[in-house]
Short mmCIF file of C-alpha atoms in Angstrom, two decimals:
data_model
loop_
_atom_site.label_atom_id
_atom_site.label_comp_id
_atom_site.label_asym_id
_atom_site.label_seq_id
_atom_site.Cartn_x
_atom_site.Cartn_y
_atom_site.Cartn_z
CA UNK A 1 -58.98 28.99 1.92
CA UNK A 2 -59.73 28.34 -1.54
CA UNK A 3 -56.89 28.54 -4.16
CA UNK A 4 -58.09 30.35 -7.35
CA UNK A 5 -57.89 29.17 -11.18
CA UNK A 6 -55.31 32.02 -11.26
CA UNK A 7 -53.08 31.12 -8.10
CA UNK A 8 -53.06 27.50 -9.07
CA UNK A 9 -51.93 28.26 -12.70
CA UNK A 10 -48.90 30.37 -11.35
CA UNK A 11 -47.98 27.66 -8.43
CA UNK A 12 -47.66 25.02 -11.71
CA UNK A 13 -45.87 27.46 -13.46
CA UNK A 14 -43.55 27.96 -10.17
CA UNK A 15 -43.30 23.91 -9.99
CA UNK A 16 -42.43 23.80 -13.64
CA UNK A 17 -39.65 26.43 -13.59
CA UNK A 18 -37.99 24.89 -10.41
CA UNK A 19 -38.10 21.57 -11.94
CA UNK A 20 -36.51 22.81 -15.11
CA UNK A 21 -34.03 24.63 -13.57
CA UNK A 22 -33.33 20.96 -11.17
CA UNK A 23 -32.89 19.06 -13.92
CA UNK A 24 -30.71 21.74 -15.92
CA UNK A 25 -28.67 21.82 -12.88
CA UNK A 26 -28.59 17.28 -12.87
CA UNK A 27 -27.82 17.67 -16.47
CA UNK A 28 -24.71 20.02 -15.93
CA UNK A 29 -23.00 18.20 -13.03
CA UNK A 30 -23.48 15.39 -15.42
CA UNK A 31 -21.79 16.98 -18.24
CA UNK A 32 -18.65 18.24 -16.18
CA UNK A 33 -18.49 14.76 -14.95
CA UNK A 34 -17.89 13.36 -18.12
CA UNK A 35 -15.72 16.16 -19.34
CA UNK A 36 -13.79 15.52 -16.49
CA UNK A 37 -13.58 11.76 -17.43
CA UNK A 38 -12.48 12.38 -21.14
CA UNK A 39 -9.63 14.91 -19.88
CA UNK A 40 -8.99 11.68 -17.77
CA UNK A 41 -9.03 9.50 -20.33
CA UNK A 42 -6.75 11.97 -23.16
CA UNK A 43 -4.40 12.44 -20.47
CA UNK A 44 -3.98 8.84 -19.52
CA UNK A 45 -4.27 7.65 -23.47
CA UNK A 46 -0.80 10.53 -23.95
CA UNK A 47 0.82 8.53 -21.33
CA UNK A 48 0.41 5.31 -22.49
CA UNK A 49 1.12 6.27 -26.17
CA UNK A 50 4.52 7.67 -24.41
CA UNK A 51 4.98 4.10 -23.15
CA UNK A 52 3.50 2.30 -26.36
CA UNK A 53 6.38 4.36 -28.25
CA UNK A 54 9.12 2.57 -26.06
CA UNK A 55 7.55 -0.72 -26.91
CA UNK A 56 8.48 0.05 -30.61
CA UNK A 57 11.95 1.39 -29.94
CA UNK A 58 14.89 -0.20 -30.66
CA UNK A 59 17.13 2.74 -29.07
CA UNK A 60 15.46 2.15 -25.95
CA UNK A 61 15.94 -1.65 -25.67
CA UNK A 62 19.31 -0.94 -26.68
CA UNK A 63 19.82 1.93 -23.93
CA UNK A 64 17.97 -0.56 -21.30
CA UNK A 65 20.38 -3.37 -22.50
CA UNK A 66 23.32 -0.94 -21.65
CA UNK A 67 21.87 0.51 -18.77
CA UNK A 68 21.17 -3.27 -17.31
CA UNK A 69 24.83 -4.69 -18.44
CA UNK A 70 26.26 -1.62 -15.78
CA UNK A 71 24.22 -3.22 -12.71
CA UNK A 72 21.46 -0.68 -12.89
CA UNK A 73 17.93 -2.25 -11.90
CA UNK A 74 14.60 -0.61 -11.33
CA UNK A 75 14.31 0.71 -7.61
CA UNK A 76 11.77 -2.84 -6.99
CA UNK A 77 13.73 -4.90 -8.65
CA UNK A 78 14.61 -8.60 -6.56
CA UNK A 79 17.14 -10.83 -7.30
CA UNK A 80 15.16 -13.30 -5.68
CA UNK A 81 12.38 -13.41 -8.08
CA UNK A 82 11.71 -16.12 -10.27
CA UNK A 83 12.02 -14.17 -13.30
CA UNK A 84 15.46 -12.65 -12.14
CA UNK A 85 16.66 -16.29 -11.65
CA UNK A 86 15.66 -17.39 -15.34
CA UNK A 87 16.79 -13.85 -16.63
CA UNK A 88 20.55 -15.26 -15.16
CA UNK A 89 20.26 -18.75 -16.64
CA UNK A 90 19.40 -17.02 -20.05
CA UNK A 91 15.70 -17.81 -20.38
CA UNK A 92 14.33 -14.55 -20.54
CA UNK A 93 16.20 -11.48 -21.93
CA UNK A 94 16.84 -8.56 -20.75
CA UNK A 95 14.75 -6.45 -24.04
CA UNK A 96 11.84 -9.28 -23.11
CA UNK A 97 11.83 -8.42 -19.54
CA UNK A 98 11.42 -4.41 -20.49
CA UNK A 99 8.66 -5.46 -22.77
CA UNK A 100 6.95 -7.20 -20.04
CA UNK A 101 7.71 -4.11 -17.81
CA UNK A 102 6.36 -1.06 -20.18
CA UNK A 103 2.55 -3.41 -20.64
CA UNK A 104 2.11 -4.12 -16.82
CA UNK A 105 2.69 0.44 -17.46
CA UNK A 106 0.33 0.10 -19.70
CA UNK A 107 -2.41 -2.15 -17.94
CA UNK A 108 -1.97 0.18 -14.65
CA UNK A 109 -2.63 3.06 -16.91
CA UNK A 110 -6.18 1.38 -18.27
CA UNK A 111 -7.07 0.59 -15.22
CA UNK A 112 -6.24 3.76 -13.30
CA UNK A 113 -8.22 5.35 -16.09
CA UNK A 114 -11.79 2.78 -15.61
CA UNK A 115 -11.20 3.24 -11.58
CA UNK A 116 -11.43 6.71 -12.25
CA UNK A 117 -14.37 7.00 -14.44
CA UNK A 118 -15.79 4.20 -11.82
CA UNK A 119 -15.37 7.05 -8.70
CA UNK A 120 -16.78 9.55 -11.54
CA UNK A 121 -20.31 7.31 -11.46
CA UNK A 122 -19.59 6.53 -15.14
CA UNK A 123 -19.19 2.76 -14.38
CA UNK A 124 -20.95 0.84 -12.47
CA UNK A 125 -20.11 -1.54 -9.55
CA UNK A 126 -20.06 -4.92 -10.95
CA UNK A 127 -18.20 -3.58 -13.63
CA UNK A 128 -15.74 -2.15 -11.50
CA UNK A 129 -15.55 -5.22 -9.71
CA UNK A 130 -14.82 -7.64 -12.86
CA UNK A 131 -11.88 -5.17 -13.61
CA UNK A 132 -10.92 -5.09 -9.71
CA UNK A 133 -11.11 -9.03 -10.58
CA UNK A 134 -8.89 -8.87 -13.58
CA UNK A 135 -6.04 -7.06 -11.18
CA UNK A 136 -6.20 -9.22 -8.40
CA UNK A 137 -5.86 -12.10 -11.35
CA UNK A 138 -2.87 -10.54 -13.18
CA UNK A 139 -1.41 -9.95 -9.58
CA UNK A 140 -1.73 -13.41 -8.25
CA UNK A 141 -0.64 -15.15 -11.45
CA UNK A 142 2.44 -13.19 -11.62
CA UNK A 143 2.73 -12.00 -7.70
CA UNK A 144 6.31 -10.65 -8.32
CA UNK A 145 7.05 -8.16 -11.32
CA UNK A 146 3.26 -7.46 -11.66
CA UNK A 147 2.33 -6.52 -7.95
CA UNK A 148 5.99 -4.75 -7.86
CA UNK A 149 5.14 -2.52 -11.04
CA UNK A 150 1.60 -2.31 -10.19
CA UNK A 151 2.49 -0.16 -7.19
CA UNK A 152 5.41 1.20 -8.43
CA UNK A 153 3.64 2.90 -11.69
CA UNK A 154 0.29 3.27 -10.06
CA UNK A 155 -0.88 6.74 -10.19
CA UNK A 156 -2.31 8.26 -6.95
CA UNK A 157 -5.67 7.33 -7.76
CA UNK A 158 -5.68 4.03 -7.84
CA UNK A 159 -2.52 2.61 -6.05
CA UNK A 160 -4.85 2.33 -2.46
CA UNK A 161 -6.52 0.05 -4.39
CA UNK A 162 -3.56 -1.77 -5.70
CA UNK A 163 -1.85 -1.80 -1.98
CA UNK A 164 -5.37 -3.49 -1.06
CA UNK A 165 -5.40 -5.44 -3.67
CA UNK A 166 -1.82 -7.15 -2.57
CA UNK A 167 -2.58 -6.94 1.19
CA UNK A 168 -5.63 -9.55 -0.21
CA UNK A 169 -3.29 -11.84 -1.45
CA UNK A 170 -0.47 -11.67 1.14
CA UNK A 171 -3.51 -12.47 3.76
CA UNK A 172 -5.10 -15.21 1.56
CA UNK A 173 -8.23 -14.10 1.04
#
């Protein structure tokens, strides 16, 4: 069976219009991906100006200071910890020890917001994994108040990762 000039002209043209219409369709998944990764990214950039505003607030050190001279703690908070120890013996204050608090918010934020565009396919592996690094880092160096606001504030997204993360270090690997 011998395919005319005719045939063979409309079976490119067929080819043609189904590849166009493949890579239209590539191109628009790839678009609402990215969409979805800046509505991400606004939504995560409001909450952490929310949290950068506390960081230049005297009224809220002030309300923390009160708030902390009445007993109250955050729902993780250890006496145990190192930090509370030198927080007792006057080292640390309590206005330092909220600063510390609202950037670990803030570094859970970024990162929930990179592990996100990471699942997204917007980031690739290795430099997911340098970030993953960078957690694992922040959480071993300071394996109390970090790991304990790291899950804490995590959003949904990202806290398996974060409970991973510190099952890692509490098994020593």
């Amino acid at each position: 069976m011998k395919i005319g000039n005719k045939a063979l002209v409309e079976l490119i043209g067929v080819l043609t219009v189904t590849a166009s219409l493949v890579f239209v369709g590539m191109q628009l998944m790839l678009d609402r991906k990215i969409a979805t990764a800046e509505q991400y990214f606004n939504r995560t950039e409001s909450a952490k100006e929310d949290r950068r505003t506390l960081l230049l607030s005297p009224v809220f050190y002030q309300e923390v200071e009160d708030w902390w001279s009445t007993g109250e703690r955050p729902e993780y908070w250890n006496e145990e910890w190192e930090i509370a120890k030198q927080l007792d013996q006057g080292k640390y204050s309590v206005t330092t020890l909220y600063h510390r608090i609202v950037e670990l918010q803030l570094s859970i934020l970024g990162y929930d917001n990179v592990y996100f565009q990471y699942q997204q396919g917007l980031i690739n592996e290795e430099s997911w994994l340098n970030f993953r690094a960078q957690i694992k880092s922040g959480m071993i160096y300071d394996p109390e108040l970090t790991r304990a606001v790291y899950l804490r504030h995590a959003r949904a997204t990202i806290k398996p990762i974060i409970q991973e993360i510190s099952d890692e270090i509490d098994s020593g690997k």
